[in-house]
Amino acid sequence: MNTYFIHQEGQSLGPFSIGELRQRKITPNTPVWSEGMDSWVSAKEVAELQFLFRSTPPPLIKPQVLPKPEEKVMPESPKTKEKKKSNGWVYVLFVIIVCISIAVFTYQQIRIDTLESDLTEQTDSLKDIRRVSDSRQTEIDEMKQEELMRQKEEKRISLTKQIAELNTQLDAEKAKLDKINEFQFFRSSEDKVQQVTAQQDVVNSLEQKIEALKKEQQENE
């Protein structure tokens, strides 16, 4: 493609391609020159540039639109109708199965929630029972402790009373022993020894009983 110089606004410009010449908005009388030309000529005299100055476009040839062929609706065969009917029943059966599955799942979920609620209530009830049982056991232990203390106190009082009684009895038997040792008339030496020995055995027995009670009293404390 040739390039052209133009003479515009009192100066020579270029070279320009044909596309650039269109942007420059040259007129038919704009002087142009290209390599191989003897002299400047008007742009309208150059065959390659004449299309730049056409004021009317060529006629538009509309493409011929062919009519669409009519679609022939083929009548459905009995097999096709039967197949559609079968597919319809399959779809209905599928919907029924889905609904049943949803209902079963919902029922199971409700049942699980109910069982969990019952289990929670039973757990809480067992906790309450255990709490009451522990409280009752504490009361029983306290009562046992109080009863044990009461029994120990009663035993201590009883032992103290027995020791006091035995001490009184011991004092009386010791006094009796002293009298036997002092009494000299109407008995032989042998009789005196027998009487003193017998009385001393009584005193010793009482003393042993008192010591045993005191030991028991210490163990009870």
PDB file of C-alpha atoms in Angstrom:
ATOM      1  CA  MET A   1       0.000   0.000   0.000  1.00  0.00           C
ATOM      2  CA  ASN A   2       1.300   3.470  -1.023  1.00  0.00           C
ATOM      3  CA  THR A   3       1.959   6.269   1.439  1.00  0.00           C
ATOM      4  CA  TYR A   4       1.234   9.909   0.591  1.00  0.00           C
ATOM      5  CA  PHE A   5       2.492  13.351   1.458  1.00  0.00           C
ATOM      6  CA  ILE A   6      -0.104  16.083   1.722  1.00  0.00           C
ATOM      7  CA  HIS A   7       0.067  19.835   1.489  1.00  0.00           C
ATOM      8  CA  GLN A   8      -2.126  21.224   4.229  1.00  0.00           C
ATOM      9  CA  GLU A   9      -2.214  24.467   6.190  1.00  0.00           C
ATOM     10  CA  GLY A  10       0.673  25.910   4.140  1.00  0.00           C
ATOM     11  CA  GLN A  11       3.083  23.012   4.811  1.00  0.00           C
ATOM     12  CA  SER A  12       3.940  19.593   3.503  1.00  0.00           C
ATOM     13  CA  LEU A  13       3.168  16.713   5.868  1.00  0.00           C
ATOM     14  CA  GLY A  14       3.672  12.988   5.690  1.00  0.00           C
ATOM     15  CA  PRO A  15       4.094  10.381   4.590  1.00  0.00           C
ATOM     16  CA  PHE A  16       0.672   8.980   5.700  1.00  0.00           C
ATOM     17  CA  SER A  17      -1.047   5.734   5.007  1.00  0.00           C
ATOM     18  CA  ILE A  18      -4.550   5.779   3.576  1.00  0.00           C
ATOM     19  CA  GLY A  19      -5.994   5.157   7.023  1.00  0.00           C
ATOM     20  CA  GLU A  20      -4.035   8.083   8.427  1.00  0.00           C
ATOM     21  CA  LEU A  21      -5.226  10.250   5.552  1.00  0.00           C
ATOM     22  CA  ARG A  22      -8.831   9.508   6.534  1.00  0.00           C
ATOM     23  CA  GLN A  23      -8.054  10.644  10.082  1.00  0.00           C
ATOM     24  CA  ARG A  24      -6.505  13.841   8.688  1.00  0.00           C
ATOM     25  CA  LYS A  25      -9.886  14.532   7.005  1.00  0.00           C
ATOM     26  CA  ILE A  26      -8.419  15.593   3.659  1.00  0.00           C
ATOM     27  CA  THR A  27     -10.718  17.057   1.014  1.00  0.00           C
ATOM     28  CA  PRO A  28     -10.933  16.120  -2.675  1.00  0.00           C
ATOM     29  CA  ASN A  29      -8.855  19.219  -3.518  1.00  0.00           C
ATOM     30  CA  THR A  30      -6.101  18.536  -0.980  1.00  0.00           C
ATOM     31  CA  PRO A  31      -2.757  18.291  -2.893  1.00  0.00           C
ATOM     32  CA  VAL A  32      -1.138  14.877  -2.456  1.00  0.00           C
ATOM     33  CA  TRP A  33       2.042  13.300  -3.739  1.00  0.00           C
ATOM     34  CA  SER A  34       3.360   9.739  -3.628  1.00  0.00           C
ATOM     35  CA  GLU A  35       6.500   8.116  -4.864  1.00  0.00           C
ATOM     36  CA  GLY A  36       6.364   7.645  -8.659  1.00  0.00           C
ATOM     37  CA  MET A  37       4.280  10.781  -9.285  1.00  0.00           C
ATOM     38  CA  ASP A  38       5.733  13.559 -11.432  1.00  0.00           C
ATOM     39  CA  SER A  39       4.059  16.372  -9.450  1.00  0.00           C
ATOM     40  CA  TRP A  40       1.465  17.181  -6.792  1.00  0.00           C
ATOM     41  CA  VAL A  41      -2.134  16.355  -7.792  1.00  0.00           C
ATOM     42  CA  SER A  42      -5.526  16.740  -6.158  1.00  0.00           C
ATOM     43  CA  ALA A  43      -6.549  13.829  -3.994  1.00  0.00           C
ATOM     44  CA  LYS A  44      -9.678  13.229  -6.095  1.00  0.00           C
ATOM     45  CA  GLU A  45      -7.452  12.468  -9.088  1.00  0.00           C
ATOM     46  CA  VAL A  46      -5.879   9.498  -7.336  1.00  0.00           C
ATOM     47  CA  ALA A  47      -7.990   6.411  -7.934  1.00  0.00           C
ATOM     48  CA  GLU A  48      -6.756   4.788  -4.720  1.00  0.00           C
ATOM     49  CA  LEU A  49      -8.071   7.727  -2.669  1.00  0.00           C
ATOM     50  CA  GLN A  50     -11.415   8.346  -4.327  1.00  0.00           C
ATOM     51  CA  PHE A  51     -13.316   6.164  -1.887  1.00  0.00           C
ATOM     52  CA  LEU A  52     -12.448   8.644   0.866  1.00  0.00           C
ATOM     53  CA  PHE A  53     -14.799  11.202  -0.667  1.00  0.00           C
ATOM     54  CA  ARG A  54     -17.919   9.141  -1.389  1.00  0.00           C
ATOM     55  CA  SER A  55     -20.957  10.803   0.145  1.00  0.00           C
ATOM     56  CA  THR A  56     -23.476   7.978  -0.412  1.00  0.00           C
ATOM     57  CA  PRO A  57     -22.887   4.355   0.475  1.00  0.00           C
ATOM     58  CA  PRO A  58     -23.564   1.590  -2.031  1.00  0.00           C
ATOM     59  CA  PRO A  59     -26.983  -0.125  -1.847  1.00  0.00           C
ATOM     60  CA  LEU A  60     -27.361  -2.719   0.878  1.00  0.00           C
ATOM     61  CA  ILE A  61     -28.261  -6.171  -0.363  1.00  0.00           C
ATOM     62  CA  LYS A  62     -30.462  -7.873   2.206  1.00  0.00           C
ATOM     63  CA  PRO A  63     -29.933 -11.570   2.577  1.00  0.00           C
ATOM     64  CA  GLN A  64     -32.903 -13.665   1.568  1.00  0.00           C
ATOM     65  CA  VAL A  65     -34.566 -15.248   4.575  1.00  0.00           C
ATOM     66  CA  LEU A  66     -35.879 -18.675   3.802  1.00  0.00           C
ATOM     67  CA  PRO A  67     -39.010 -19.788   5.658  1.00  0.00           C
ATOM     68  CA  LYS A  68     -38.515 -22.427   8.274  1.00  0.00           C
ATOM     69  CA  PRO A  69     -39.834 -25.791   7.339  1.00  0.00           C
ATOM     70  CA  GLU A  70     -42.909 -26.741   9.260  1.00  0.00           C
ATOM     71  CA  GLU A  71     -42.281 -29.284  11.962  1.00  0.00           C
ATOM     72  CA  LYS A  72     -44.502 -32.217  11.574  1.00  0.00           C
ATOM     73  CA  VAL A  73     -45.911 -33.456  14.873  1.00  0.00           C
ATOM     74  CA  MET A  74     -45.743 -37.188  14.808  1.00  0.00           C
ATOM     75  CA  PRO A  75     -48.529 -38.943  16.672  1.00  0.00           C
ATOM     76  CA  GLU A  76     -47.357 -40.724  19.810  1.00  0.00           C
ATOM     77  CA  SER A  77     -47.153 -44.451  19.519  1.00  0.00           C
ATOM     78  CA  PRO A  78     -48.827 -46.714  22.104  1.00  0.00           C
ATOM     79  CA  LYS A  79     -45.376 -47.718  23.356  1.00  0.00           C
ATOM     80  CA  THR A  80     -44.445 -44.067  23.928  1.00  0.00           C
ATOM     81  CA  LYS A  81     -47.688 -43.421  25.818  1.00  0.00           C
ATOM     82  CA  GLU A  82     -47.157 -46.542  27.904  1.00  0.00           C
ATOM     83  CA  LYS A  83     -43.571 -45.501  28.617  1.00  0.00           C
ATOM     84  CA  LYS A  84     -44.689 -42.002  29.715  1.00  0.00           C
ATOM     85  CA  LYS A  85     -47.368 -43.550  31.919  1.00  0.00           C
ATOM     86  CA  SER A  86     -44.798 -45.905  33.433  1.00  0.00           C
ATOM     87  CA  ASN A  87     -42.421 -43.009  34.052  1.00  0.00           C
ATOM     88  CA  GLY A  88     -45.266 -41.113  35.736  1.00  0.00           C
ATOM     89  CA  TRP A  89     -45.927 -44.000  38.110  1.00  0.00           C
ATOM     90  CA  VAL A  90     -42.201 -44.265  38.844  1.00  0.00           C
ATOM     91  CA  TYR A  91     -42.104 -40.569  39.690  1.00  0.00           C
ATOM     92  CA  VAL A  92     -45.178 -40.887  41.944  1.00  0.00           C
ATOM     93  CA  LEU A  93     -43.640 -43.924  43.650  1.00  0.00           C
ATOM     94  CA  PHE A  94     -40.383 -42.019  44.138  1.00  0.00           C
ATOM     95  CA  VAL A  95     -42.242 -39.077  45.705  1.00  0.00           C
ATOM     96  CA  ILE A  96     -44.137 -41.456  48.024  1.00  0.00           C
ATOM     97  CA  ILE A  97     -40.886 -43.139  49.103  1.00  0.00           C
ATOM     98  CA  VAL A  98     -39.265 -39.769  49.758  1.00  0.00           C
ATOM     99  CA  CYS A  99     -42.274 -38.613  51.823  1.00  0.00           C
ATOM    100  CA  ILE A 100     -42.266 -41.861  53.825  1.00  0.00           C
ATOM    101  CA  SER A 101     -38.524 -41.545  54.426  1.00  0.00           C
ATOM    102  CA  ILE A 102     -38.945 -37.964  55.648  1.00  0.00           C
ATOM    103  CA  ALA A 103     -41.824 -39.006  57.910  1.00  0.00           C
ATOM    104  CA  VAL A 104     -39.826 -41.940  59.348  1.00  0.00           C
ATOM    105  CA  PHE A 105     -36.787 -39.739  59.897  1.00  0.00           C
ATOM    106  CA  THR A 106     -38.919 -37.071  61.569  1.00  0.00           C
ATOM    107  CA  TYR A 107     -40.589 -39.654  63.820  1.00  0.00           C
ATOM    108  CA  GLN A 108     -37.233 -41.158  64.786  1.00  0.00           C
ATOM    109  CA  GLN A 109     -35.827 -37.709  65.544  1.00  0.00           C
ATOM    110  CA  ILE A 110     -38.854 -36.883  67.713  1.00  0.00           C
ATOM    111  CA  ARG A 111     -38.488 -40.246  69.438  1.00  0.00           C
ATOM    112  CA  ILE A 112     -34.776 -39.633  70.071  1.00  0.00           C
ATOM    113  CA  ASP A 113     -35.511 -36.175  71.476  1.00  0.00           C
ATOM    114  CA  THR A 114     -38.202 -37.668  73.735  1.00  0.00           C
ATOM    115  CA  LEU A 115     -35.866 -40.407  74.981  1.00  0.00           C
ATOM    116  CA  GLU A 116     -33.102 -37.875  75.618  1.00  0.00           C
ATOM    117  CA  SER A 117     -35.563 -35.705  77.565  1.00  0.00           C
ATOM    118  CA  ASP A 118     -36.745 -38.726  79.595  1.00  0.00           C
ATOM    119  CA  LEU A 119     -33.143 -39.754  80.251  1.00  0.00           C
ATOM    120  CA  THR A 120     -32.306 -36.243  81.442  1.00  0.00           C
ATOM    121  CA  GLU A 121     -35.308 -36.247  83.769  1.00  0.00           C
ATOM    122  CA  GLN A 122     -34.386 -39.683  85.131  1.00  0.00           C
ATOM    123  CA  THR A 123     -30.792 -38.572  85.645  1.00  0.00           C
ATOM    124  CA  ASP A 124     -31.961 -35.502  87.537  1.00  0.00           C
ATOM    125  CA  SER A 125     -34.329 -37.663  89.589  1.00  0.00           C
ATOM    126  CA  LEU A 126     -31.515 -40.092  90.431  1.00  0.00           C
ATOM    127  CA  LYS A 127     -29.343 -37.160  91.454  1.00  0.00           C
ATOM    128  CA  ASP A 128     -32.122 -35.922  93.753  1.00  0.00           C
ATOM    129  CA  ILE A 129     -32.567 -39.412  95.212  1.00  0.00           C
ATOM    130  CA  ARG A 130     -28.814 -39.748  95.745  1.00  0.00           C
ATOM    131  CA  ARG A 131     -28.711 -36.319  97.356  1.00  0.00           C
ATOM    132  CA  VAL A 132     -31.587 -37.220  99.700  1.00  0.00           C
ATOM    133  CA  SER A 133     -29.973 -40.576 100.410  1.00  0.00           C
ATOM    134  CA  ASP A 134     -26.656 -38.936 101.250  1.00  0.00           C
ATOM    135  CA  SER A 135     -28.429 -36.455 103.511  1.00  0.00           C
ATOM    136  CA  ARG A 136     -30.336 -39.277 105.195  1.00  0.00           C
ATOM    137  CA  GLN A 137     -27.142 -41.288 105.612  1.00  0.00           C
ATOM    138  CA  THR A 138     -25.490 -38.263 107.186  1.00  0.00           C
ATOM    139  CA  GLU A 139     -28.387 -37.974 109.612  1.00  0.00           C
ATOM    140  CA  ILE A 140     -28.151 -41.697 110.402  1.00  0.00           C
ATOM    141  CA  ASP A 141     -24.404 -41.410 110.980  1.00  0.00           C
ATOM    142  CA  GLU A 142     -24.972 -38.452 113.279  1.00  0.00           C
ATOM    143  CA  MET A 143     -27.654 -40.353 115.153  1.00  0.00           C
ATOM    144  CA  LYS A 144     -25.341 -43.351 115.497  1.00  0.00           C
ATOM    145  CA  GLN A 145     -22.597 -41.084 116.742  1.00  0.00           C
ATOM    146  CA  GLU A 146     -24.947 -39.473 119.242  1.00  0.00           C
ATOM    147  CA  GLU A 147     -26.175 -42.904 120.377  1.00  0.00           C
ATOM    148  CA  LEU A 148     -22.601 -44.118 120.764  1.00  0.00           C
ATOM    149  CA  MET A 149     -21.729 -41.052 122.806  1.00  0.00           C
ATOM    150  CA  ARG A 150     -24.843 -41.567 124.917  1.00  0.00           C
ATOM    151  CA  GLN A 151     -23.973 -45.214 125.530  1.00  0.00           C
ATOM    152  CA  LYS A 152     -20.413 -44.288 126.431  1.00  0.00           C
ATOM    153  CA  GLU A 153     -21.666 -41.647 128.821  1.00  0.00           C
ATOM    154  CA  GLU A 154     -24.131 -44.078 130.397  1.00  0.00           C
ATOM    155  CA  LYS A 155     -21.396 -46.673 130.720  1.00  0.00           C
ATOM    156  CA  ARG A 156     -19.040 -44.120 132.236  1.00  0.00           C
ATOM    157  CA  ILE A 157     -21.698 -43.108 134.756  1.00  0.00           C
ATOM    158  CA  SER A 158     -22.432 -46.770 135.498  1.00  0.00           C
ATOM    159  CA  LEU A 159     -18.748 -47.596 135.954  1.00  0.00           C
ATOM    160  CA  THR A 160     -18.248 -44.536 138.160  1.00  0.00           C
ATOM    161  CA  LYS A 161     -21.227 -45.598 140.244  1.00  0.00           C
ATOM    162  CA  GLN A 162     -19.993 -49.180 140.546  1.00  0.00           C
ATOM    163  CA  ILE A 163     -16.500 -48.023 141.505  1.00  0.00           C
ATOM    164  CA  ALA A 164     -17.933 -45.714 144.138  1.00  0.00           C
ATOM    165  CA  GLU A 165     -20.102 -48.525 145.550  1.00  0.00           C
ATOM    166  CA  LEU A 166     -17.157 -50.934 145.580  1.00  0.00           C
ATOM    167  CA  ASN A 167     -14.960 -48.326 147.251  1.00  0.00           C
ATOM    168  CA  THR A 168     -17.593 -47.889 149.960  1.00  0.00           C
ATOM    169  CA  GLN A 169     -17.820 -51.660 150.344  1.00  0.00           C
ATOM    170  CA  LEU A 170     -14.004 -51.887 150.347  1.00  0.00           C
ATOM    171  CA  ASP A 171     -13.747 -49.324 153.106  1.00  0.00           C
ATOM    172  CA  ALA A 172     -16.268 -51.304 155.155  1.00  0.00           C
ATOM    173  CA  GLU A 173     -14.396 -54.583 154.594  1.00  0.00           C
ATOM    174  CA  LYS A 174     -11.067 -52.952 155.492  1.00  0.00           C
ATOM    175  CA  ALA A 175     -12.606 -51.622 158.691  1.00  0.00           C
ATOM    176  CA  LYS A 176     -13.897 -55.091 159.420  1.00  0.00           C
ATOM    177  CA  LEU A 177     -10.431 -56.502 158.768  1.00  0.00           C
ATOM    178  CA  ASP A 178      -8.936 -54.036 161.248  1.00  0.00           C
ATOM    179  CA  LYS A 179     -11.461 -55.127 163.868  1.00  0.00           C
ATOM    180  CA  ILE A 180     -10.618 -58.771 163.279  1.00  0.00           C
ATOM    181  CA  ASN A 181      -6.939 -57.985 163.718  1.00  0.00           C
ATOM    182  CA  GLU A 182      -7.635 -56.109 166.980  1.00  0.00           C
ATOM    183  CA  PHE A 183     -10.086 -58.608 168.484  1.00  0.00           C
ATOM    184  CA  GLN A 184      -8.194 -60.913 170.943  1.00  0.00           C
ATOM    185  CA  PHE A 185     -10.789 -62.710 173.127  1.00  0.00           C
ATOM    186  CA  PHE A 186     -12.552 -66.057 172.814  1.00  0.00           C
ATOM    187  CA  ARG A 187     -10.567 -67.313 169.828  1.00  0.00           C
ATOM    188  CA  SER A 188      -7.357 -69.088 169.200  1.00  0.00           C
ATOM    189  CA  SER A 189      -4.503 -67.848 167.121  1.00  0.00           C
ATOM    190  CA  GLU A 190      -5.441 -70.301 164.426  1.00  0.00           C
ATOM    191  CA  ASP A 191      -8.981 -68.972 164.281  1.00  0.00           C
ATOM    192  CA  LYS A 192      -7.664 -65.429 164.080  1.00  0.00           C
ATOM    193  CA  VAL A 193      -5.400 -66.269 161.168  1.00  0.00           C
ATOM    194  CA  GLN A 194      -8.280 -67.962 159.349  1.00  0.00           C
ATOM    195  CA  GLN A 195     -10.590 -64.990 159.918  1.00  0.00           C
ATOM    196  CA  VAL A 196      -7.926 -62.457 158.878  1.00  0.00           C
ATOM    197  CA  THR A 197      -7.069 -64.487 155.778  1.00  0.00           C
ATOM    198  CA  ALA A 198     -10.712 -64.792 154.761  1.00  0.00           C
ATOM    199  CA  GLN A 199     -11.328 -61.104 155.301  1.00  0.00           C
ATOM    200  CA  GLN A 200      -8.158 -60.206 153.440  1.00  0.00           C
ATOM    201  CA  ASP A 201      -9.376 -62.278 150.488  1.00  0.00           C
ATOM    202  CA  VAL A 202     -12.591 -60.257 150.490  1.00  0.00           C
ATOM    203  CA  VAL A 203     -10.619 -56.992 150.529  1.00  0.00           C
ATOM    204  CA  ASN A 204      -8.318 -58.236 147.730  1.00  0.00           C
ATOM    205  CA  SER A 205     -11.272 -59.325 145.621  1.00  0.00           C
ATOM    206  CA  LEU A 206     -12.885 -55.908 145.982  1.00  0.00           C
ATOM    207  CA  GLU A 207      -9.654 -54.159 145.072  1.00  0.00           C
ATOM    208  CA  GLN A 208      -9.301 -56.340 141.945  1.00  0.00           C
ATOM    209  CA  LYS A 209     -12.846 -55.519 140.888  1.00  0.00           C
ATOM    210  CA  ILE A 210     -12.227 -51.787 141.398  1.00  0.00           C
ATOM    211  CA  GLU A 211      -9.007 -51.939 139.294  1.00  0.00           C
ATOM    212  CA  ALA A 212     -10.824 -53.822 136.516  1.00  0.00           C
ATOM    213  CA  LEU A 213     -13.611 -51.224 136.467  1.00  0.00           C
ATOM    214  CA  LYS A 214     -11.121 -48.360 136.384  1.00  0.00           C
ATOM    215  CA  LYS A 215      -9.326 -49.986 133.450  1.00  0.00           C
ATOM    216  CA  GLU A 216     -12.621 -50.441 131.621  1.00  0.00           C
ATOM    217  CA  GLN A 217     -13.476 -46.823 132.380  1.00  0.00           C
ATOM    218  CA  GLN A 218     -10.194 -45.644 130.798  1.00  0.00           C
ATOM    219  CA  GLU A 219     -10.834 -47.755 127.682  1.00  0.00           C
ATOM    220  CA  ASN A 220     -14.314 -46.306 127.382  1.00  0.00           C
ATOM    221  CA  GLU A 221     -12.946 -42.755 127.324  1.00  0.00           C
TER     222      GLU A 221
END
